[in-house]
Short mmCIF file of C-alpha atoms and ligand atoms in Angstrom, two decimals:
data_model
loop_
_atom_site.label_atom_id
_atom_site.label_comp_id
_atom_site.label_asym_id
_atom_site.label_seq_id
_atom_site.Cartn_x
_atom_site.Cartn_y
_atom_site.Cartn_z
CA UNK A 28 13.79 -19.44 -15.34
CA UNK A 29 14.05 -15.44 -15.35
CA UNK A 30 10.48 -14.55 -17.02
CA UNK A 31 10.92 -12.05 -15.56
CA UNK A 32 14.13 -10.52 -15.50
CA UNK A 33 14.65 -6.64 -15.30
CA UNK A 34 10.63 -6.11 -14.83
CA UNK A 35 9.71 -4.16 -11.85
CA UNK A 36 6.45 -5.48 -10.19
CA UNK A 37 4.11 -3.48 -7.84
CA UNK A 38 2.14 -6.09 -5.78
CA UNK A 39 -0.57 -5.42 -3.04
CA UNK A 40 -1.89 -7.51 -0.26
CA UNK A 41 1.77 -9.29 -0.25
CA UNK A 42 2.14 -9.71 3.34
CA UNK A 43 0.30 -13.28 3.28
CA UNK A 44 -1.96 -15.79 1.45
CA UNK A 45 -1.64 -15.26 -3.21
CA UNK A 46 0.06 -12.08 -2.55
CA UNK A 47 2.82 -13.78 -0.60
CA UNK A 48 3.29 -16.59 -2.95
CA UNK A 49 3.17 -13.97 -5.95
CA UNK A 50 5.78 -12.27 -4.33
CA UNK A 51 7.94 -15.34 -3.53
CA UNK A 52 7.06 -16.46 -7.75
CA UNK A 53 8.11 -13.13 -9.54
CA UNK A 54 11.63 -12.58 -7.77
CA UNK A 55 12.08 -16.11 -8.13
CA UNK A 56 11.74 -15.00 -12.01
CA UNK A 57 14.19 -12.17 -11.55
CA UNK A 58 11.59 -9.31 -11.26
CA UNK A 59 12.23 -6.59 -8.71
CA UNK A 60 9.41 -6.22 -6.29
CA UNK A 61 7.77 -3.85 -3.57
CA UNK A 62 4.82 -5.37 -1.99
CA UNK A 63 2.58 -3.68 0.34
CA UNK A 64 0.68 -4.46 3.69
CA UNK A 65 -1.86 -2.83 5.64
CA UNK A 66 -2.11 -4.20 9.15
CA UNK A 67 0.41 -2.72 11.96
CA UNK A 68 0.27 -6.63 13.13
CA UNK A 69 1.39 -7.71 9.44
CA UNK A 70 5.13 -5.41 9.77
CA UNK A 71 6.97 -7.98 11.33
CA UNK A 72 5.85 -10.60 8.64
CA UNK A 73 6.40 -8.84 5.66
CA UNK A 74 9.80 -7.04 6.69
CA UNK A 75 10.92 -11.10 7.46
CA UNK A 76 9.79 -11.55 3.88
CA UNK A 77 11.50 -8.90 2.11
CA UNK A 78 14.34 -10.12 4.42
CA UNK A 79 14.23 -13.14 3.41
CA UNK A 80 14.02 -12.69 -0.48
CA UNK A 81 17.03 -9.82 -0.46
CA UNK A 82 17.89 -6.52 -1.80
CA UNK A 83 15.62 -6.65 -5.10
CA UNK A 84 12.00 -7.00 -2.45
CA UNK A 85 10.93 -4.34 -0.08
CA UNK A 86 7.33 -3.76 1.92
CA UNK A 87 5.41 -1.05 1.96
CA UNK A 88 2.79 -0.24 4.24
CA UNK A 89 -0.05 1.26 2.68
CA UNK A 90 -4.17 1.06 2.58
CA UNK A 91 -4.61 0.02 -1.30
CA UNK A 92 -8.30 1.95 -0.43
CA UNK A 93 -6.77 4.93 0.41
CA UNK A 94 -6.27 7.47 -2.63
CA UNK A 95 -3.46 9.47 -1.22
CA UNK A 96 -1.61 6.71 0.24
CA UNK A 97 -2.01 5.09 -3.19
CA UNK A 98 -0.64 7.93 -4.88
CA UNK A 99 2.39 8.24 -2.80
CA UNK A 100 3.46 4.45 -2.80
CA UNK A 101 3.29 4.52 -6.46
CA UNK A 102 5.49 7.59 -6.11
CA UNK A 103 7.97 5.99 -3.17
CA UNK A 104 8.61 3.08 -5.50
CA UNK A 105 9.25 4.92 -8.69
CA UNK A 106 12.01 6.77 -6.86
CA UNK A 107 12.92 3.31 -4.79
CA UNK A 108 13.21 1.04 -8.06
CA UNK A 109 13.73 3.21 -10.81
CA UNK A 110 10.21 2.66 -12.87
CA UNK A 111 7.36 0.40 -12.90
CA UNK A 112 6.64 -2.37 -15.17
CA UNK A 113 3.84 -4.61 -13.63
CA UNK A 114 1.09 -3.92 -10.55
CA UNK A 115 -1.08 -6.77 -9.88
CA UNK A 116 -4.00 -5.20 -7.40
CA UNK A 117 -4.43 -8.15 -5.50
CA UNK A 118 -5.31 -6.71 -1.77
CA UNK A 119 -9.05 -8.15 -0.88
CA UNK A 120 -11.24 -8.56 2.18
CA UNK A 121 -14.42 -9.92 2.74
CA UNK A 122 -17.30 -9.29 5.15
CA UNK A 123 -19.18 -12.18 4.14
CA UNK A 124 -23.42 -12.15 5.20
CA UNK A 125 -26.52 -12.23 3.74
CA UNK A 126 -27.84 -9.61 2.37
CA UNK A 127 -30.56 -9.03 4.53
CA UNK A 128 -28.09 -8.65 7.64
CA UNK A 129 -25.48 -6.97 5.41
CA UNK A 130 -24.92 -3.38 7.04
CA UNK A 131 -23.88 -0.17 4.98
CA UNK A 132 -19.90 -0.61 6.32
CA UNK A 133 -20.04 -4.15 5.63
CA UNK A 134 -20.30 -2.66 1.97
CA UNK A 135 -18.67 0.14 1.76
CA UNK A 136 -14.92 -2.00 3.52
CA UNK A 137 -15.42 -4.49 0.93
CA UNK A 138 -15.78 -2.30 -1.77
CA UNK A 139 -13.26 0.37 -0.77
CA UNK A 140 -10.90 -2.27 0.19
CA UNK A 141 -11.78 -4.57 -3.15
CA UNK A 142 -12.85 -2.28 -6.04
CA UNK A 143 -11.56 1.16 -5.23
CA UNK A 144 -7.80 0.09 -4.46
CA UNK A 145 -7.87 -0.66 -8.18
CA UNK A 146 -9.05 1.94 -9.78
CA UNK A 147 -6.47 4.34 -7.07
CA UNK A 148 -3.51 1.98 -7.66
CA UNK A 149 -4.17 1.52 -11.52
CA UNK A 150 -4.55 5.81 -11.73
CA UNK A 151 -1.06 6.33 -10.52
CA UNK A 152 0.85 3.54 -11.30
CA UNK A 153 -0.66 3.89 -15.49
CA UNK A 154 2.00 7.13 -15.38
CA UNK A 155 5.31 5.68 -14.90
CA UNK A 156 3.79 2.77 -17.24
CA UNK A 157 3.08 5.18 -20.33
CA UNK A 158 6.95 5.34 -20.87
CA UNK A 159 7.67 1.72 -21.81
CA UNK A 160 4.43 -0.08 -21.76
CA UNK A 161 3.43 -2.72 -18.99
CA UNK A 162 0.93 -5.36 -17.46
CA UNK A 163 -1.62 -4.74 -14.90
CA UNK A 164 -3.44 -7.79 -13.28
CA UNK A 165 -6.31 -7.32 -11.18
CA UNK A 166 -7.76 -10.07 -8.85
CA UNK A 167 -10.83 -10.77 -8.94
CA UNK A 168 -12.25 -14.69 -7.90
CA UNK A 169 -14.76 -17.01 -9.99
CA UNK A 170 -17.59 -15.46 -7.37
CA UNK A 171 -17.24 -11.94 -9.66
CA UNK A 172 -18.33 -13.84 -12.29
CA UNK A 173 -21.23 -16.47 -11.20
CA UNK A 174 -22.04 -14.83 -8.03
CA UNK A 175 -22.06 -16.68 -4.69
CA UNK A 176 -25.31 -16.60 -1.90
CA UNK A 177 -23.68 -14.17 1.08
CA UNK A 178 -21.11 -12.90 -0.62
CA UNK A 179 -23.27 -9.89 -2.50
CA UNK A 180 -20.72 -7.53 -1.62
CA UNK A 181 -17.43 -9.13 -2.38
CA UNK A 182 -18.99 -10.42 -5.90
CA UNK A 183 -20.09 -6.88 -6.72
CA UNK A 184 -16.21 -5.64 -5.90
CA UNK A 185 -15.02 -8.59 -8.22
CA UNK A 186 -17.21 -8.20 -10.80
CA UNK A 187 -16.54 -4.42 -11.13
CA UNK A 188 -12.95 -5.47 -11.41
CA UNK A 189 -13.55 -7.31 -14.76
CA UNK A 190 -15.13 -4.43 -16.47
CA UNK A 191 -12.74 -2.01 -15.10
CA UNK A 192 -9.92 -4.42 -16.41
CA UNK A 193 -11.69 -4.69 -20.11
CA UNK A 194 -11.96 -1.51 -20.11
CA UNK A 195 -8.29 -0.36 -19.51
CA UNK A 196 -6.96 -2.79 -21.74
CA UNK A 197 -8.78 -1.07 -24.56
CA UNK A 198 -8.04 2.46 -23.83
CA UNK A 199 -4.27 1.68 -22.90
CA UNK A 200 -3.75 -1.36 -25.40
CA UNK A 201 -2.34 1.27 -27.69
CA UNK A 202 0.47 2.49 -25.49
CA UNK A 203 1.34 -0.90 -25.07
CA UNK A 204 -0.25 -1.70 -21.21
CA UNK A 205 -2.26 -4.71 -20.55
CA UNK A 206 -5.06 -5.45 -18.10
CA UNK A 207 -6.33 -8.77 -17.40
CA UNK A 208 -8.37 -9.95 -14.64
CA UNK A 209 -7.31 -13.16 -13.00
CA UNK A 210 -10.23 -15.38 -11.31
CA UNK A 211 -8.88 -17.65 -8.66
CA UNK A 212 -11.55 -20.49 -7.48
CA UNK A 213 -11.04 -21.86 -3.63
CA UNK A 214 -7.48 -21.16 -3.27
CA UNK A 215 -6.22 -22.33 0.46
CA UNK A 216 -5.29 -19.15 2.49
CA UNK A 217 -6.07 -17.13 5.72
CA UNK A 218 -9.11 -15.89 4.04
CA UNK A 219 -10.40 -19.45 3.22
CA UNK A 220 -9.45 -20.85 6.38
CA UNK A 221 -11.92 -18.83 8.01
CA UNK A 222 -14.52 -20.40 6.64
CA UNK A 223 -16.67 -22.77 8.49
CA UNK A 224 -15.42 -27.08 7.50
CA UNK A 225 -19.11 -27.64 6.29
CA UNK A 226 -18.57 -24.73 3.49
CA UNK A 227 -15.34 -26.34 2.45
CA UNK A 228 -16.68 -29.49 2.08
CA UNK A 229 -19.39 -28.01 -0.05
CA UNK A 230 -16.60 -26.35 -1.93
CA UNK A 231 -14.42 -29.41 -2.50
CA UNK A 232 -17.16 -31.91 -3.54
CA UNK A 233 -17.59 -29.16 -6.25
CA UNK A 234 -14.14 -28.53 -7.39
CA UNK A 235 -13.45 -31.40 -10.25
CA UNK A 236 -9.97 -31.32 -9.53
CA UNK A 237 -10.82 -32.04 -5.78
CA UNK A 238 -8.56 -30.17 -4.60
CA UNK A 239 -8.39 -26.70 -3.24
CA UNK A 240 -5.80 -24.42 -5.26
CA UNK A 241 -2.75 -23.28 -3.63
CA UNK A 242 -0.87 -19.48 -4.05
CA UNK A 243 1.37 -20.73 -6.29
CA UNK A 244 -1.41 -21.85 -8.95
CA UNK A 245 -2.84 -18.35 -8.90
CA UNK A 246 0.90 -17.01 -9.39
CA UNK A 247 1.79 -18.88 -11.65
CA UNK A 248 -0.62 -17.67 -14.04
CA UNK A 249 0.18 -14.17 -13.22
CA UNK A 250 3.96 -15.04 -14.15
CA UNK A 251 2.50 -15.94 -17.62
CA UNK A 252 0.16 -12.91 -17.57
CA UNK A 253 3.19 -10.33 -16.45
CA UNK A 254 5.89 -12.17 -18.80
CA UNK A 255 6.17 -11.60 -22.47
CA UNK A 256 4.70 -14.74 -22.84
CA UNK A 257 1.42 -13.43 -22.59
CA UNK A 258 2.68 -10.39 -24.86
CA UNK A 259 -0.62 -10.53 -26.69
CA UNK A 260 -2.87 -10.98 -24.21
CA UNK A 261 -4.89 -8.09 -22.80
CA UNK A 262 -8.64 -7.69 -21.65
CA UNK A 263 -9.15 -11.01 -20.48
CA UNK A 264 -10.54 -13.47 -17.30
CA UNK A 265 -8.30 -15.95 -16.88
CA UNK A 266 -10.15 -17.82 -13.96
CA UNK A 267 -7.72 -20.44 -11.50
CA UNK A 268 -10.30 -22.89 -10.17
CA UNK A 269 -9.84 -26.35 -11.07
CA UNK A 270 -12.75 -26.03 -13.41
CA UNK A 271 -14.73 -25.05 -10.88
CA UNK A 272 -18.08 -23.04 -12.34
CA UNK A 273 -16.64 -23.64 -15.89
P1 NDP B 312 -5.54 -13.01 2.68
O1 NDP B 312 -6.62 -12.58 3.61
O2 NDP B 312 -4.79 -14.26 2.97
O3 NDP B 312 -4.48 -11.81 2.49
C1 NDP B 312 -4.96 -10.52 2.18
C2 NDP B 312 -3.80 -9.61 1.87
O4 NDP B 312 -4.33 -8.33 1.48
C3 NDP B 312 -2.90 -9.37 3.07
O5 NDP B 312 -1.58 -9.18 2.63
C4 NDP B 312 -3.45 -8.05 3.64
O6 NDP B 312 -2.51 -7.29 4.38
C5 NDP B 312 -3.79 -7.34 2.35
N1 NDP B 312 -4.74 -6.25 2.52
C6 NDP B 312 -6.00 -6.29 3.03
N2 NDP B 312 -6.56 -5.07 3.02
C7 NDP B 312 -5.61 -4.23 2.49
C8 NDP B 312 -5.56 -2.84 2.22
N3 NDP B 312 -6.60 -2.04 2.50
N4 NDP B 312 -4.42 -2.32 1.68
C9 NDP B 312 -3.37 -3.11 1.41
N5 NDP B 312 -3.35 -4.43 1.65
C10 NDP B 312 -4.46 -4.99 2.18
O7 NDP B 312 -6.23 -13.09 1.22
P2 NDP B 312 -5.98 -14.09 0.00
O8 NDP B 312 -4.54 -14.28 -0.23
O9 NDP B 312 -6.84 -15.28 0.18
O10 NDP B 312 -6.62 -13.24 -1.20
C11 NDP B 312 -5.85 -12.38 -2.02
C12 NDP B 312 -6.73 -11.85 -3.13
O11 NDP B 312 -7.27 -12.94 -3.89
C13 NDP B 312 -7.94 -11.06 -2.63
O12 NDP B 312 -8.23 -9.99 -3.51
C14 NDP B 312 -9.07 -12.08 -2.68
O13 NDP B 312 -10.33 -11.49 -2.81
C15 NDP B 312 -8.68 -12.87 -3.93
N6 NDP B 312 -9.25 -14.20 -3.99
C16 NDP B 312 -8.97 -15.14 -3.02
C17 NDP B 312 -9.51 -16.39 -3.10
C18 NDP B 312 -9.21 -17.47 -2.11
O14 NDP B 312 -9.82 -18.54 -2.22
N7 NDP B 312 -8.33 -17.27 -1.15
C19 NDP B 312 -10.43 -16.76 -4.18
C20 NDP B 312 -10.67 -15.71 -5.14
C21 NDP B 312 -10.08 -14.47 -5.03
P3 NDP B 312 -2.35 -7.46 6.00
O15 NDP B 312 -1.51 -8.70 6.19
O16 NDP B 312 -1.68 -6.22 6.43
O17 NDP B 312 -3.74 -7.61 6.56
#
């Protein structure tokens, strides 16, 4: 199918994990795509990548928490594809503790890294939108929403996320952008994989599915969200989770 086809997409954090498989979904749907990368260790990876997929995907490296960066990807890509139709802000860490051992840079990385990347990528990339309307999609995870015991940080990030994404859809619903937030559950990547087997056998027993998501279940739904299909949706959580904390 071409869902997609003559949409250019903005994607962050798609050197690896839901940002690779989101970029490996939307060219697959005929989008044109630059995806960015942070890590000198990650170049290799995501230049095989674009590589791999052809002419219509390049990388960028770029620190989604970095405001000037930000603002001069969003420029490099206008001039590199022509426009911009879709960003999904997907780039996320976590420094995962409790909070009584949580330090002040354990909070400020996660929410510089998790929160502020979306309010720097959404500020520039809304301009080349205002022309002929598009779809932002934010990332936030099911923990943004219920909260999760060591994870005070990252939830706070994702849970700013949702009202920052209600609140753009309603000031920019009338020039035609849409925001949602998407909620992935336990989705198997890098990040997940560093977490110890007695927390993922917590998290499976839990998961009604019982299974762990994979990439292409959270990309999926962001195909749907960044597609016409989902031309009337805007403002909204849709979580991937396998009913997990439904
Ligand atoms: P991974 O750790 O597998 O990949 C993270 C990606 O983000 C990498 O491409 C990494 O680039 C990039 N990245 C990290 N920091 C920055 C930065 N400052 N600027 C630009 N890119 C950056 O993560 P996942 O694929 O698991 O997660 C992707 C998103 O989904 C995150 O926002 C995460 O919070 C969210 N999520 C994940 C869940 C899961 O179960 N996996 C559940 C719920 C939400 P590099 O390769 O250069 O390091």
């Amino acid at each position: 199918m071409n869902l997609l086809e003559g949409k250019i997409a903005l994607i962050t954090g798609g050197s690896r994990g839901i940002g690779e498989a989101l970029v490996r979904g939307f060219a697959a749907q005929g989008a044109r795509v630059a995806f960015t990368y942070v890590s000198a260790g990650s170049a290799a990876r995501a230049q095989a990548l674009a590589t791999e997929l052809g002419e219509n995907v390049r990388a960028y490296q770029s620190d989604a928490g970095d405001y000037a960066q930000a603002e001069a990807l969003v420029s490099d890509v206008v001039k590199d594809f022509g426009g911009l139709n879709i960003l999904i802000n997907n780039a996320g860490i976590t420094r995962d503790t409790l909070m009584l051992r949580m330090t002040e840079q354990q909070w400020d990385e996660v929410i510089q890294t998790n929160l502020k990347s979306v309010f720097n990528l959404t500020k520039h990339g809304l301009k080349p939108m205002l022309r002929g309307g598009g779809s932002i999609i934010n990332m936030s995870s099911v923990v943004g929403v219920f909260g999760q015991a060591g994870q005070a940080n990252y939830a706070a990030s994702k849970a700013g996320i949702i009202g920052f994404s209600k609140s753009i859809a309603k000031e920019y619903g009338s020039r035609g952008i849409r925001c949602n937030a998407v909620a992935p559950g336990f989705i198997a990547t890098e990040m997940t994989d560093a977490l110890d087997e007695k927390t993922k056998e917590g998290y499976l027993s839990a998961i009604p599915m019982k299974r762990f998501g994979t990439g292409d279940d959270v990309a999926n739904a962001c195909i749907y969200l960044a597609s016409d299909m989902g031309a009337y949706v805007s403002g909204q959580v849709i979580s991937v989770c396998g009913a997990l904390n439904c």
